[in-house]
Coordinates of N, CA, C and O in Angstrom, one line a residue:
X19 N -4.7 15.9 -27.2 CA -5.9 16.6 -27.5 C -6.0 17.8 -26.6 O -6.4 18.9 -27.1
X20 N -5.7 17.6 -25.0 CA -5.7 19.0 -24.5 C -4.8 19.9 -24.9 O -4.9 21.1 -24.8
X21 N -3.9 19.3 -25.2 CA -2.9 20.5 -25.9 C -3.4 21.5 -26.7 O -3.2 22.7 -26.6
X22 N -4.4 20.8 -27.9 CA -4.7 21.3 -29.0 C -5.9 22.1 -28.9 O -6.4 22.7 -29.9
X23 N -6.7 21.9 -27.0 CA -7.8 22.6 -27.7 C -7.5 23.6 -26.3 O -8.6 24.1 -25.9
X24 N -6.4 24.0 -25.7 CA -6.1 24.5 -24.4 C -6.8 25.8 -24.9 O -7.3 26.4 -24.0
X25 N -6.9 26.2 -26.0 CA -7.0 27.9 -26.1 C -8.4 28.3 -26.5 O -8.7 29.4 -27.0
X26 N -9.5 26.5 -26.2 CA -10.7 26.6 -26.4 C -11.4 26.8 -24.9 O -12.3 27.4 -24.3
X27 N -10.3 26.0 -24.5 CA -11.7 25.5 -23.5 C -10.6 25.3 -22.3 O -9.4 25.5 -22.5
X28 N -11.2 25.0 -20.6 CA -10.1 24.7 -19.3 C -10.5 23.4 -19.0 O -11.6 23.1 -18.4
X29 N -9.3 22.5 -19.4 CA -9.4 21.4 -18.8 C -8.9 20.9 -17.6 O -7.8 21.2 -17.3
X30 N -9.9 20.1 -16.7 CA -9.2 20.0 -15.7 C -9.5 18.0 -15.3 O -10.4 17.2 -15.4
X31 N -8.4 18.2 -14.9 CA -8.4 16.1 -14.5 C -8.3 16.2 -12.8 O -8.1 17.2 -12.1
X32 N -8.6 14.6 -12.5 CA -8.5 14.2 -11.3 C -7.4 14.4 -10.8 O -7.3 15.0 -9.7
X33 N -6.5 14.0 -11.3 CA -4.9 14.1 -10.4 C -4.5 15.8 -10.6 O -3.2 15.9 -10.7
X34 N -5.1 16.8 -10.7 CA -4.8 18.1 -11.2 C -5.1 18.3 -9.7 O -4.1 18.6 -9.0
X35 N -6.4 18.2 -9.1 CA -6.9 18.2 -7.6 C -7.4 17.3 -6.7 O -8.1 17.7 -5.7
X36 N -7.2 16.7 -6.8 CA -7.3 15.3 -5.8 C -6.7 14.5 -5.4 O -5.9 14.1 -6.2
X37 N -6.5 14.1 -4.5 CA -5.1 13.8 -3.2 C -5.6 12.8 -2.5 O -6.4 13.0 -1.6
X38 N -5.4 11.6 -2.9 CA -5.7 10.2 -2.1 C -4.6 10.1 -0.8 O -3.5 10.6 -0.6
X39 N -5.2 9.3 -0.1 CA -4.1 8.2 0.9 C -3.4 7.5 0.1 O -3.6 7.5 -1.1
X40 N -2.6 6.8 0.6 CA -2.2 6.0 -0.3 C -3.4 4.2 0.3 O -3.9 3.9 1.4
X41 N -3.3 3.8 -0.6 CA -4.1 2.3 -0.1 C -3.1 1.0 1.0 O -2.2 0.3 0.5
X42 N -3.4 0.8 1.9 CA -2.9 0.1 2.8 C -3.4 -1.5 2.7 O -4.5 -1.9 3.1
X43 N -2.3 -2.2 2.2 CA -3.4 -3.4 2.1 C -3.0 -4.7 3.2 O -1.8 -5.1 2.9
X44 N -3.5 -5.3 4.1 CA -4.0 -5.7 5.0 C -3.6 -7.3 4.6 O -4.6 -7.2 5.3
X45 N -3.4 -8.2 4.2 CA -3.3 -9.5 3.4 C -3.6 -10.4 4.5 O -2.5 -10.4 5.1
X46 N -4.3 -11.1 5.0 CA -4.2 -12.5 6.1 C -4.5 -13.5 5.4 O -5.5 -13.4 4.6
X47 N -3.4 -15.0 5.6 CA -3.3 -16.1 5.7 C -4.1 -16.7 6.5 O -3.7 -16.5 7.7
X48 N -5.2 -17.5 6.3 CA -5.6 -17.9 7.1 C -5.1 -19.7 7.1 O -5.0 -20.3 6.1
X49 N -5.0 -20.2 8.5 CA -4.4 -21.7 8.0 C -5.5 -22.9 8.5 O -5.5 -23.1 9.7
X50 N -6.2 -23.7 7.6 CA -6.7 -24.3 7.8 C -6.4 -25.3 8.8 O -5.3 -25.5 9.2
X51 N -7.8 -26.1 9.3 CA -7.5 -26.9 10.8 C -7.4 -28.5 10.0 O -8.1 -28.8 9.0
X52 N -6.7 -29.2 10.6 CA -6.5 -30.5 9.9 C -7.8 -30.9 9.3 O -7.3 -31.1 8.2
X53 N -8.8 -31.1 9.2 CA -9.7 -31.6 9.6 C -9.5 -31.2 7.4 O -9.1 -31.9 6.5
X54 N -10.0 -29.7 7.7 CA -10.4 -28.7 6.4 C -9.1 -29.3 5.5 O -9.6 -29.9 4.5
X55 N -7.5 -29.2 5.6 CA -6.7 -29.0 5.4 C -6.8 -30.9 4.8 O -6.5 -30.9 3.6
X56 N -7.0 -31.8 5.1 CA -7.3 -33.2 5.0 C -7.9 -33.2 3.4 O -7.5 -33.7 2.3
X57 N -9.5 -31.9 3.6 CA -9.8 -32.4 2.4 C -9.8 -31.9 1.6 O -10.4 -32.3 0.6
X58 N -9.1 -30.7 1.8 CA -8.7 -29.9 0.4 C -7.7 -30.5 -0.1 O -7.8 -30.6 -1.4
X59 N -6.6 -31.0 0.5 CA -5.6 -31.6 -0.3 C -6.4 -33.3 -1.1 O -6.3 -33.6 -2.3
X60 N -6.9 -34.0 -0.1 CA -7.6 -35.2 -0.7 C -8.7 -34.7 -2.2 O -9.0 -35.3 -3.2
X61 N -9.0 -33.7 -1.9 CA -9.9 -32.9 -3.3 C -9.1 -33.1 -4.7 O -9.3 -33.5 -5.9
X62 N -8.0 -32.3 -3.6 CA -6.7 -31.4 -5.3 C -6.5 -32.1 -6.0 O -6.4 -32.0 -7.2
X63 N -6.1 -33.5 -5.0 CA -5.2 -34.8 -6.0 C -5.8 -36.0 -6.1 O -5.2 -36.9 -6.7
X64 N -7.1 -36.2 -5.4 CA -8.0 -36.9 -6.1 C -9.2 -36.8 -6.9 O -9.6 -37.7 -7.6
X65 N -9.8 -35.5 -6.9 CA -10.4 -34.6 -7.8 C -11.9 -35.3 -7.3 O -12.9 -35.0 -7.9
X66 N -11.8 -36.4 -5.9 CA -13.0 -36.6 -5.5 C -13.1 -36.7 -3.6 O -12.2 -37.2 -2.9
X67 N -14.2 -36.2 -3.1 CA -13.8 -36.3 -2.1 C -15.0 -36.8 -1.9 O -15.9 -36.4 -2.7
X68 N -15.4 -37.9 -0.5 CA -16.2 -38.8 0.2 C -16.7 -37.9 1.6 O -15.9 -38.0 2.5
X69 N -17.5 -37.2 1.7 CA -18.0 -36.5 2.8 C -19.3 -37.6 3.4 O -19.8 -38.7 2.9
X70 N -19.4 -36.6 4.7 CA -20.8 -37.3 5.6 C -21.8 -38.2 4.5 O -21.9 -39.4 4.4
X71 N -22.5 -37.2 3.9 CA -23.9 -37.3 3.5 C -23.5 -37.3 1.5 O -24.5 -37.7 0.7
X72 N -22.7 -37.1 1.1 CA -22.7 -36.9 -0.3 C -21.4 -37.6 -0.9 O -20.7 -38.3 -0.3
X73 N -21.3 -37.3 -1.7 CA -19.1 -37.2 -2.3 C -19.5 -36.1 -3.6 O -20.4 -35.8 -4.4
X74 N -17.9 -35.4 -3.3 CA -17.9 -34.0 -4.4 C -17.2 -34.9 -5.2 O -16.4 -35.7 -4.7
X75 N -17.3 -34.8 -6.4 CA -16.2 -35.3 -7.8 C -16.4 -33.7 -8.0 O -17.4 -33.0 -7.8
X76 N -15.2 -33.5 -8.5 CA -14.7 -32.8 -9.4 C -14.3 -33.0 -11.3 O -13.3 -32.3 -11.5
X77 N -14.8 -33.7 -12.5 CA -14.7 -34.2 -13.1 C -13.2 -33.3 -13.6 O -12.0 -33.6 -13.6
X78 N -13.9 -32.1 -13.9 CA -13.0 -31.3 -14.9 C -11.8 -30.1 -13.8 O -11.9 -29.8 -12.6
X79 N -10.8 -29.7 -14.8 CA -10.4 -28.2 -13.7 C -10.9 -27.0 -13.5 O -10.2 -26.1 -13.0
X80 N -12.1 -27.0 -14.0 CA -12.7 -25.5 -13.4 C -13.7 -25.9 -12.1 O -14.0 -25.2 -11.2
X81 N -14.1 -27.1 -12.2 CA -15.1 -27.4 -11.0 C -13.7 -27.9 -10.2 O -14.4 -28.3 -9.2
X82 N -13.1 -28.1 -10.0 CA -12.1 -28.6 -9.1 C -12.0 -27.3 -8.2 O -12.5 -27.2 -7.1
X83 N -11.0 -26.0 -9.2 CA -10.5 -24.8 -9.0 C -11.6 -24.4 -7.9 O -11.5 -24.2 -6.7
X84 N -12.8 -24.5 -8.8 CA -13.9 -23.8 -8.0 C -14.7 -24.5 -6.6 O -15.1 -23.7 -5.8
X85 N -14.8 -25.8 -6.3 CA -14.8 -26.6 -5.1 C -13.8 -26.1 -4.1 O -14.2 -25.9 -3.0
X86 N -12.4 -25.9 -4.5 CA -11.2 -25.9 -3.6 C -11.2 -24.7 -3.2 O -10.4 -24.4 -2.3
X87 N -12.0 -23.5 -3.9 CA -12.2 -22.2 -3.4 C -13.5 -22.1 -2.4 O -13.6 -21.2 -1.6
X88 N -14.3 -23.0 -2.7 CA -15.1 -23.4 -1.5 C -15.1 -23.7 -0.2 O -15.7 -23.4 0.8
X89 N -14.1 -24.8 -0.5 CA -13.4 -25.2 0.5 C -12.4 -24.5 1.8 O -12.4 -24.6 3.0
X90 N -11.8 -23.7 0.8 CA -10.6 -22.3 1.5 C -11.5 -21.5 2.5 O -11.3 -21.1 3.6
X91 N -12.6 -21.3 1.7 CA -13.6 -20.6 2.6 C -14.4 -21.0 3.7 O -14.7 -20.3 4.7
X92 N -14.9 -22.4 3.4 CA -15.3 -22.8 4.7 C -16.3 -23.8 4.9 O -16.5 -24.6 5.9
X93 N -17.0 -23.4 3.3 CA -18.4 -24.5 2.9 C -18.4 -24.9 1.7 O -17.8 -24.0 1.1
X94 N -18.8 -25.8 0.8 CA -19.0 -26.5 -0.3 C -20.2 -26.6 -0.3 O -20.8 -26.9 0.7
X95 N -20.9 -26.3 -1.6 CA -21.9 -27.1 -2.4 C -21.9 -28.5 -2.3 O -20.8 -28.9 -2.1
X96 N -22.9 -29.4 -2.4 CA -22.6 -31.0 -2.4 C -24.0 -30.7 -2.8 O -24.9 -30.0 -2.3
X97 N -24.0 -31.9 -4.2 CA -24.8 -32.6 -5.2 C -25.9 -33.1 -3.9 O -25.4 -33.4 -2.8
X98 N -27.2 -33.3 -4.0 CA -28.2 -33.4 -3.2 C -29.1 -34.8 -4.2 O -28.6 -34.6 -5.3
X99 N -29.8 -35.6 -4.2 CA -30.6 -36.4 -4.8 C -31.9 -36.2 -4.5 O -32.0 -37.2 -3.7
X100 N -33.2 -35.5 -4.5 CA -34.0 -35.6 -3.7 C -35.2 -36.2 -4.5 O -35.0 -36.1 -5.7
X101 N -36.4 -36.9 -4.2 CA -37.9 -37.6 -5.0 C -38.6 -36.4 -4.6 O -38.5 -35.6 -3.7
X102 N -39.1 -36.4 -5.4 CA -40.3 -35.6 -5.8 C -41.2 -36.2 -5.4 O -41.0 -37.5 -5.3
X103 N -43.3 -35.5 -5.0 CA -43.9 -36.0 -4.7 C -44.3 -37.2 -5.5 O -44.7 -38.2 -4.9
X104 N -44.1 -36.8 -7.4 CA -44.7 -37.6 -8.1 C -43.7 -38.3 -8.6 O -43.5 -38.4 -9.8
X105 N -42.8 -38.8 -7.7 CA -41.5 -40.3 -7.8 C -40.4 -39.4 -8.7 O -39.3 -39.7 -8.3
X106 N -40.4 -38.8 -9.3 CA -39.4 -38.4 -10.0 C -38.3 -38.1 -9.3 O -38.6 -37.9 -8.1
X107 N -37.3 -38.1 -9.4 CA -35.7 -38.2 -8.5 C -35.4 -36.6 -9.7 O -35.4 -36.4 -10.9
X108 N -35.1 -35.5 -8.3 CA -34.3 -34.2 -9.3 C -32.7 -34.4 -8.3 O -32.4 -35.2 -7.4
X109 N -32.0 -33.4 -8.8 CA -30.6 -33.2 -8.2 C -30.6 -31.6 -7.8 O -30.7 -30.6 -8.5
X110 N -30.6 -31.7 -6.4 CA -30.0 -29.9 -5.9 C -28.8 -30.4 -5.1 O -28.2 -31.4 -4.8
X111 N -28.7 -28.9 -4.8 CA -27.9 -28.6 -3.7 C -27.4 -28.1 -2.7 O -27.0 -27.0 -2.8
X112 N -27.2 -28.9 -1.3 CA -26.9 -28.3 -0.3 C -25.6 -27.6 0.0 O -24.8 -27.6 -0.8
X113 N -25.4 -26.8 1.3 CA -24.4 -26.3 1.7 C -23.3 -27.7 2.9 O -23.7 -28.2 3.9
X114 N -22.4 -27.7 2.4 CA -21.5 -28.4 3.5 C -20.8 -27.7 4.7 O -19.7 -27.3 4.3
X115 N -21.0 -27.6 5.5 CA -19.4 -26.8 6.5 C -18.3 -27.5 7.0 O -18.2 -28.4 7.9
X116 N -17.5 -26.9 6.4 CA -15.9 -28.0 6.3 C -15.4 -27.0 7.7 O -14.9 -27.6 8.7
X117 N -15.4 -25.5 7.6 CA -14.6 -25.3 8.8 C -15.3 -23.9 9.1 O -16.0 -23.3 8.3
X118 N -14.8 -23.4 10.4 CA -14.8 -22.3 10.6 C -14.0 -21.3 10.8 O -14.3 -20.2 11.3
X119 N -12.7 -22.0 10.1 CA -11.6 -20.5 10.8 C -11.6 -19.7 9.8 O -10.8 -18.9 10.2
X120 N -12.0 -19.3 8.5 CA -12.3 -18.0 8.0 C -13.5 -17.1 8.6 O -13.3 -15.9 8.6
X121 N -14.3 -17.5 9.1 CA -15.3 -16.9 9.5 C -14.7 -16.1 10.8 O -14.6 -14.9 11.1
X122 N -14.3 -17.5 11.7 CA -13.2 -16.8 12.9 C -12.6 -15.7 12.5 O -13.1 -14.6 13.0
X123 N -11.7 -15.7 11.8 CA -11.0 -14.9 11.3 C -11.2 -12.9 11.1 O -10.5 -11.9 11.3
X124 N -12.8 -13.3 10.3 CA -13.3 -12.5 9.9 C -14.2 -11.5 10.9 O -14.7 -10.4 10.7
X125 N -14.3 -12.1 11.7 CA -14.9 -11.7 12.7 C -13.7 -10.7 13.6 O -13.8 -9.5 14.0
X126 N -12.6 -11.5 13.6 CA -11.6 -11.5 14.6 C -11.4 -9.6 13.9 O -11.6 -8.6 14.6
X127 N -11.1 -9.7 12.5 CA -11.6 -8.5 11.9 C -12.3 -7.3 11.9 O -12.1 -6.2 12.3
X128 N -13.1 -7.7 11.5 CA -14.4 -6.9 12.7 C -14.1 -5.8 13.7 O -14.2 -4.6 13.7
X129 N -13.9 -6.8 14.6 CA -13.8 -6.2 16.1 C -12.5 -5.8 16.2 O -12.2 -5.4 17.3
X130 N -10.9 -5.7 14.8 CA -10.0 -5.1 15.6 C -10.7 -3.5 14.4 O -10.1 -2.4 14.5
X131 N -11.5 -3.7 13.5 CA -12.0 -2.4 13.0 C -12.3 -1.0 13.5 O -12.2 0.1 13.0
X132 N -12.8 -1.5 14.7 CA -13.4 -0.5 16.2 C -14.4 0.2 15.4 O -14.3 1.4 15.3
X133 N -15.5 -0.5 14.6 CA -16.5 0.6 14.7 C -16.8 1.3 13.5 O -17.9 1.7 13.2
X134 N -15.5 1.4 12.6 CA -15.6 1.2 11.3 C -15.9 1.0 9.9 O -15.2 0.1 9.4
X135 N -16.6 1.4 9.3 CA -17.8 0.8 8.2 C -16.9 0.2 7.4 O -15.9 0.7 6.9
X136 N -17.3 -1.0 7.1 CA -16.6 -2.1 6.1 C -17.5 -2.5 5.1 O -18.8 -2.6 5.2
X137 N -16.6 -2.6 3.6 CA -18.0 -3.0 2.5 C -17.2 -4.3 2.4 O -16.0 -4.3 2.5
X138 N -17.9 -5.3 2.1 CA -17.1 -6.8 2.1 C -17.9 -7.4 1.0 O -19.2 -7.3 1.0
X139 N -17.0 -8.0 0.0 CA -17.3 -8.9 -1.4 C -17.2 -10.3 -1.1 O -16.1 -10.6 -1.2
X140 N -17.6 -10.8 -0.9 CA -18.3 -12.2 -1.5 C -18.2 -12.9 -2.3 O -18.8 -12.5 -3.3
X141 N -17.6 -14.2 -2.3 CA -18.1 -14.8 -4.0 C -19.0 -15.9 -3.9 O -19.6 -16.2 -5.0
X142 N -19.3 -16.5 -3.2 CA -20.6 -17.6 -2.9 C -21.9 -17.3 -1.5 O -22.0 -16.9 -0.3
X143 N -22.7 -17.7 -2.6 CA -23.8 -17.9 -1.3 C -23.9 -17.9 0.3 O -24.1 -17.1 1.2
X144 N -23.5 -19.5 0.2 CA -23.3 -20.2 1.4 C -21.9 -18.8 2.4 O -21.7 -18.8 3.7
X145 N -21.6 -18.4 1.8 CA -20.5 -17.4 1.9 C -21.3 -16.1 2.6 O -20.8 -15.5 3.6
X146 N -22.1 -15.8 2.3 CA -22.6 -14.7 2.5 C -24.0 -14.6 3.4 O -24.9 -13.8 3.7
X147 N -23.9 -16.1 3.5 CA -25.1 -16.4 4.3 C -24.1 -16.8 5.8 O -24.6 -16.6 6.9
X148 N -23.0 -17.1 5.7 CA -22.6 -17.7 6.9 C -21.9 -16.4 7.4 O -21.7 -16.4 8.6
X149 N -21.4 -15.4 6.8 CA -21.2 -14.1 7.2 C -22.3 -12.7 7.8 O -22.1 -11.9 8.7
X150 N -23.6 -13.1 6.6 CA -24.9 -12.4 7.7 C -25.1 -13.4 9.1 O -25.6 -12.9 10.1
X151 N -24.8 -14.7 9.2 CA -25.0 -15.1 10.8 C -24.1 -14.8 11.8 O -24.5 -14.9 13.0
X152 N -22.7 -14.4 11.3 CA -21.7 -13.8 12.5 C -21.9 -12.7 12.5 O -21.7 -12.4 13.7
X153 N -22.4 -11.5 11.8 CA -22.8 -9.9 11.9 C -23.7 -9.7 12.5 O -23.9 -8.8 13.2
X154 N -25.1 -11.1 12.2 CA -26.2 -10.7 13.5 C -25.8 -11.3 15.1 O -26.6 -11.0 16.0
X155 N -24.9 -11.8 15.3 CA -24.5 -11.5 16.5 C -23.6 -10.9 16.7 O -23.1 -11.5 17.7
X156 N -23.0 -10.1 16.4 CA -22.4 -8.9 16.3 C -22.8 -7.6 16.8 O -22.1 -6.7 17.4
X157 N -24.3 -7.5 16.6 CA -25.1 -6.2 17.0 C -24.8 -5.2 15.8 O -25.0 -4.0 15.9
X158 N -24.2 -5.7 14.6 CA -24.0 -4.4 13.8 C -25.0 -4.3 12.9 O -25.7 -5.2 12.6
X159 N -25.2 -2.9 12.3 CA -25.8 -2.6 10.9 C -25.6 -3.1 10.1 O -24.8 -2.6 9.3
X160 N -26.0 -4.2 9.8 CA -25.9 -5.0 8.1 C -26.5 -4.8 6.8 O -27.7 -5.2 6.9
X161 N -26.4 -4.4 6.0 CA -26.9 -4.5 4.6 C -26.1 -5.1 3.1 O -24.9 -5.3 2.8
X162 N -27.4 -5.4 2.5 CA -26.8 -6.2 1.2 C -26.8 -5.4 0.1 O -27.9 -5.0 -0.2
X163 N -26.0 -5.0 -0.4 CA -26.1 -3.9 -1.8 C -26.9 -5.0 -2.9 O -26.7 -6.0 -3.5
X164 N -28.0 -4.1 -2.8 CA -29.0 -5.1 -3.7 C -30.2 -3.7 -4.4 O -30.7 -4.1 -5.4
X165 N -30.6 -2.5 -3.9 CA -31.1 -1.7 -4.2 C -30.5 -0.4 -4.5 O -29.3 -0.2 -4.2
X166 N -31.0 0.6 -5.1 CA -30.3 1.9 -4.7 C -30.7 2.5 -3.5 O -30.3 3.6 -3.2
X167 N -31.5 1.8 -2.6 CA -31.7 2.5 -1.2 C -30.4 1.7 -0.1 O -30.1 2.0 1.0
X168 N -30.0 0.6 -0.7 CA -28.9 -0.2 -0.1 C -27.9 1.2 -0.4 O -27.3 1.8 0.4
X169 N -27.9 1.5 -1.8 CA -26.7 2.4 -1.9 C -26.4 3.5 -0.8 O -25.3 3.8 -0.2
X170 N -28.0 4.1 -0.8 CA -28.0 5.4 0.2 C -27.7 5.3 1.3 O -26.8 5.9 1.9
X171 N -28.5 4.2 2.0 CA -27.8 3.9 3.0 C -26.6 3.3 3.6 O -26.5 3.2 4.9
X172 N -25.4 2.8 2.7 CA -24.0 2.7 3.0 C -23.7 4.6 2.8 O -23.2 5.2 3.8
X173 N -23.9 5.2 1.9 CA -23.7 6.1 1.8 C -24.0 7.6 3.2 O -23.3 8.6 3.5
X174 N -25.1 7.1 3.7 CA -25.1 8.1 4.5 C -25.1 7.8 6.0 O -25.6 8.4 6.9
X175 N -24.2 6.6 6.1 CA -23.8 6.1 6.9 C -24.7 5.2 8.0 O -24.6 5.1 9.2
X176 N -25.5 4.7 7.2 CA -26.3 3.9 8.0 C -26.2 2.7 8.2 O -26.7 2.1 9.2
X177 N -25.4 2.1 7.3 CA -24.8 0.6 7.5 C -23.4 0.5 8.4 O -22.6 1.4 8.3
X178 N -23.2 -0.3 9.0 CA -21.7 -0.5 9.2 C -21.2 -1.3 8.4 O -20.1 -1.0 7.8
X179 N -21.6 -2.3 8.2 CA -21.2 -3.5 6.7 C -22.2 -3.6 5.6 O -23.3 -3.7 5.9
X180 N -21.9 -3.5 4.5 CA -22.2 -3.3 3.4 C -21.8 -4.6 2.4 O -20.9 -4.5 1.5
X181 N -22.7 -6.0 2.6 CA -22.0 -7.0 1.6 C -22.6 -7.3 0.4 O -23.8 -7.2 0.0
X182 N -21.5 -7.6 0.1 CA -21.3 -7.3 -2.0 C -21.1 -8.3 -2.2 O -20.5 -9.1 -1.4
X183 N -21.8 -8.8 -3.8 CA -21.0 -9.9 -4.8 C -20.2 -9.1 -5.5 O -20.6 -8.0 -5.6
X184 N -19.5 -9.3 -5.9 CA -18.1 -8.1 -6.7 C -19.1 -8.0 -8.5 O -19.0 -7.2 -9.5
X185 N -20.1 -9.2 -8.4 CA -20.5 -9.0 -9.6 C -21.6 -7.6 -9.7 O -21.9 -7.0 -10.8
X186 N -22.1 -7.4 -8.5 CA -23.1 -6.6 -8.5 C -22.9 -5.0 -8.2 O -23.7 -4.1 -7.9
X187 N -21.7 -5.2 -8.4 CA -20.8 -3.8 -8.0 C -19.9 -3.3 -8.8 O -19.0 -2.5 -8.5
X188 N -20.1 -4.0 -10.3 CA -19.0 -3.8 -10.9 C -18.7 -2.4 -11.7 O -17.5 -2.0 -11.9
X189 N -19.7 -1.8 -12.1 CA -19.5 -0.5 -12.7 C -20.6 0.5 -12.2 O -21.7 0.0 -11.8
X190 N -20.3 1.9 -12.2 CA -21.1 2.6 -12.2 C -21.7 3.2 -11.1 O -22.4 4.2 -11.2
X191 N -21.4 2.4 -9.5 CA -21.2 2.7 -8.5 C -20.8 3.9 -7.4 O -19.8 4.6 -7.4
X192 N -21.4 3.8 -6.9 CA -20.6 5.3 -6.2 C -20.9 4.8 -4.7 O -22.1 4.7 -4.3
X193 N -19.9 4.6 -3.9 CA -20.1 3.8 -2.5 C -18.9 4.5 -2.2 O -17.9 3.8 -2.2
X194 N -18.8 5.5 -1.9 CA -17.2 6.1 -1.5 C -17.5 7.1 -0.5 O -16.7 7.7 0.3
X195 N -18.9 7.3 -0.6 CA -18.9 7.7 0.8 C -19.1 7.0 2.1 O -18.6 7.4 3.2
X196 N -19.7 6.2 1.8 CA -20.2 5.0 3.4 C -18.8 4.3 3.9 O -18.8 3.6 4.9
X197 N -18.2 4.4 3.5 CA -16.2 4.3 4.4 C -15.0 3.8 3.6 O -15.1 3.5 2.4
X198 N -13.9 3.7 4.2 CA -13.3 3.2 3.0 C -12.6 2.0 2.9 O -11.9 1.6 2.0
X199 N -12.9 1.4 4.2 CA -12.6 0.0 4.1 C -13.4 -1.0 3.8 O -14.6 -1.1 4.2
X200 N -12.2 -2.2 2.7 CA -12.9 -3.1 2.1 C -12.3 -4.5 2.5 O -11.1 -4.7 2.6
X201 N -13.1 -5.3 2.5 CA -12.5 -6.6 2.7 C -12.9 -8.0 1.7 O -14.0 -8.5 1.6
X202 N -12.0 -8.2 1.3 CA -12.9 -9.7 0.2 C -12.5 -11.1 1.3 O -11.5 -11.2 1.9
X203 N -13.6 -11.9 1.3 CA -13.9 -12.5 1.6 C -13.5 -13.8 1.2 O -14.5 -14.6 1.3
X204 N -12.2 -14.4 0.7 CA -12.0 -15.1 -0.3 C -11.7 -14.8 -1.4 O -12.1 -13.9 -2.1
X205 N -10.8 -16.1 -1.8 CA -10.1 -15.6 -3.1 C -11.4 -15.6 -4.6 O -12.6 -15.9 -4.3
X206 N -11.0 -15.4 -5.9 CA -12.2 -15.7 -6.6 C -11.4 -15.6 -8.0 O -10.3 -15.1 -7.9
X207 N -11.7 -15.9 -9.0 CA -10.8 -16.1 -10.5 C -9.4 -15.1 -10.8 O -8.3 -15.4 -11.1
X208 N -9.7 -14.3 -10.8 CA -9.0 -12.9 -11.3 C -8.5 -12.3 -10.4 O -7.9 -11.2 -10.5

């Protein structure tokens, strides 16, 4: 098509003027502590595991998949039973903490960053709640990409961390000014 309309109009594309870095990608293994390591495997191949206060079944393989990615990270959901004032019995759910060396880890991150704005994706809750309590003792600028004044402010450098659900960031975005390092926090389907 530009061929055909060169003698209409001046086309110009991204890679015509624009010159990236190349992307450096950073990969850590993190290795679970026996403890964690016990019951992810007791999960995988029994598809149930017996904790403190609850037990996870896993009936099917997407809630398995998805428990053991819970797990990798650090905390599980666990089925909750609770009464209601008016006797009724409902089902929620709490957060479990199986371990802390992702968090460790993540932290460890952090601080070899020196000062550098990081936007970090998330795929659970309990995930992103146990990550805003290591950043507030941290002393850093935290924000949740949740508004477009969240945006501005990664943008004009007012955050140092900037955490994301990958779902809420999926199109249409423009976060390329507030820095350019990113970190996911755990693995997630895709």
């Amino acid at each position: 098509i530009r061929e055909r309309i060169s003698d209409l109009c001046i086309s110009l594309s991204a890679e015509d003027y624009l010159e990236l870095p190349e992307r450096i990608e950073d990969v850590r293994y993190i290795r679970l502590d026996v403890k964690a390591q016990k019951a992810y495997d007791t999960l995988e191949r029994e598809r149930i595991l017996e904790m403190q206060d609850a037990v996870l079944d896993a009936a099917g393989a997407a809630v398995l998949s998805n428990k053991l990615l819970q797990i990798a990270n650090g905390a599980v959901y666990v089925p909750v039973e609770k009464m209601l004032p008016d006797g009724k019995h409902v089902e929620e759910r709490e957060t479990c903490i199986i371990h802390d060396c992702k968090i460790e880890a993540f932290r460890e991150l952090i601080e070899a960053n020196a000062g550098q704005h990081m936007l970090v994706f998330y795929n659970f809750q309990h995930d992103r709640e146990r990550l805003l309590k290591v950043l507030s003792k941290m002393g850093l600028r935290t924000g949740e990409l949740k508004t477009a004044a969240d945006i501005a402010d990664w943008n004009e450098g007012r955050l140092d961390i900037l955490l994301a659900h990958p779902a809420s960031a999926a199109y249409g975005l423009n976060l390329q000014d507030g820095g350019s390092h990113v970190a996911w926090f755990g693995l997630n389907w895709s």
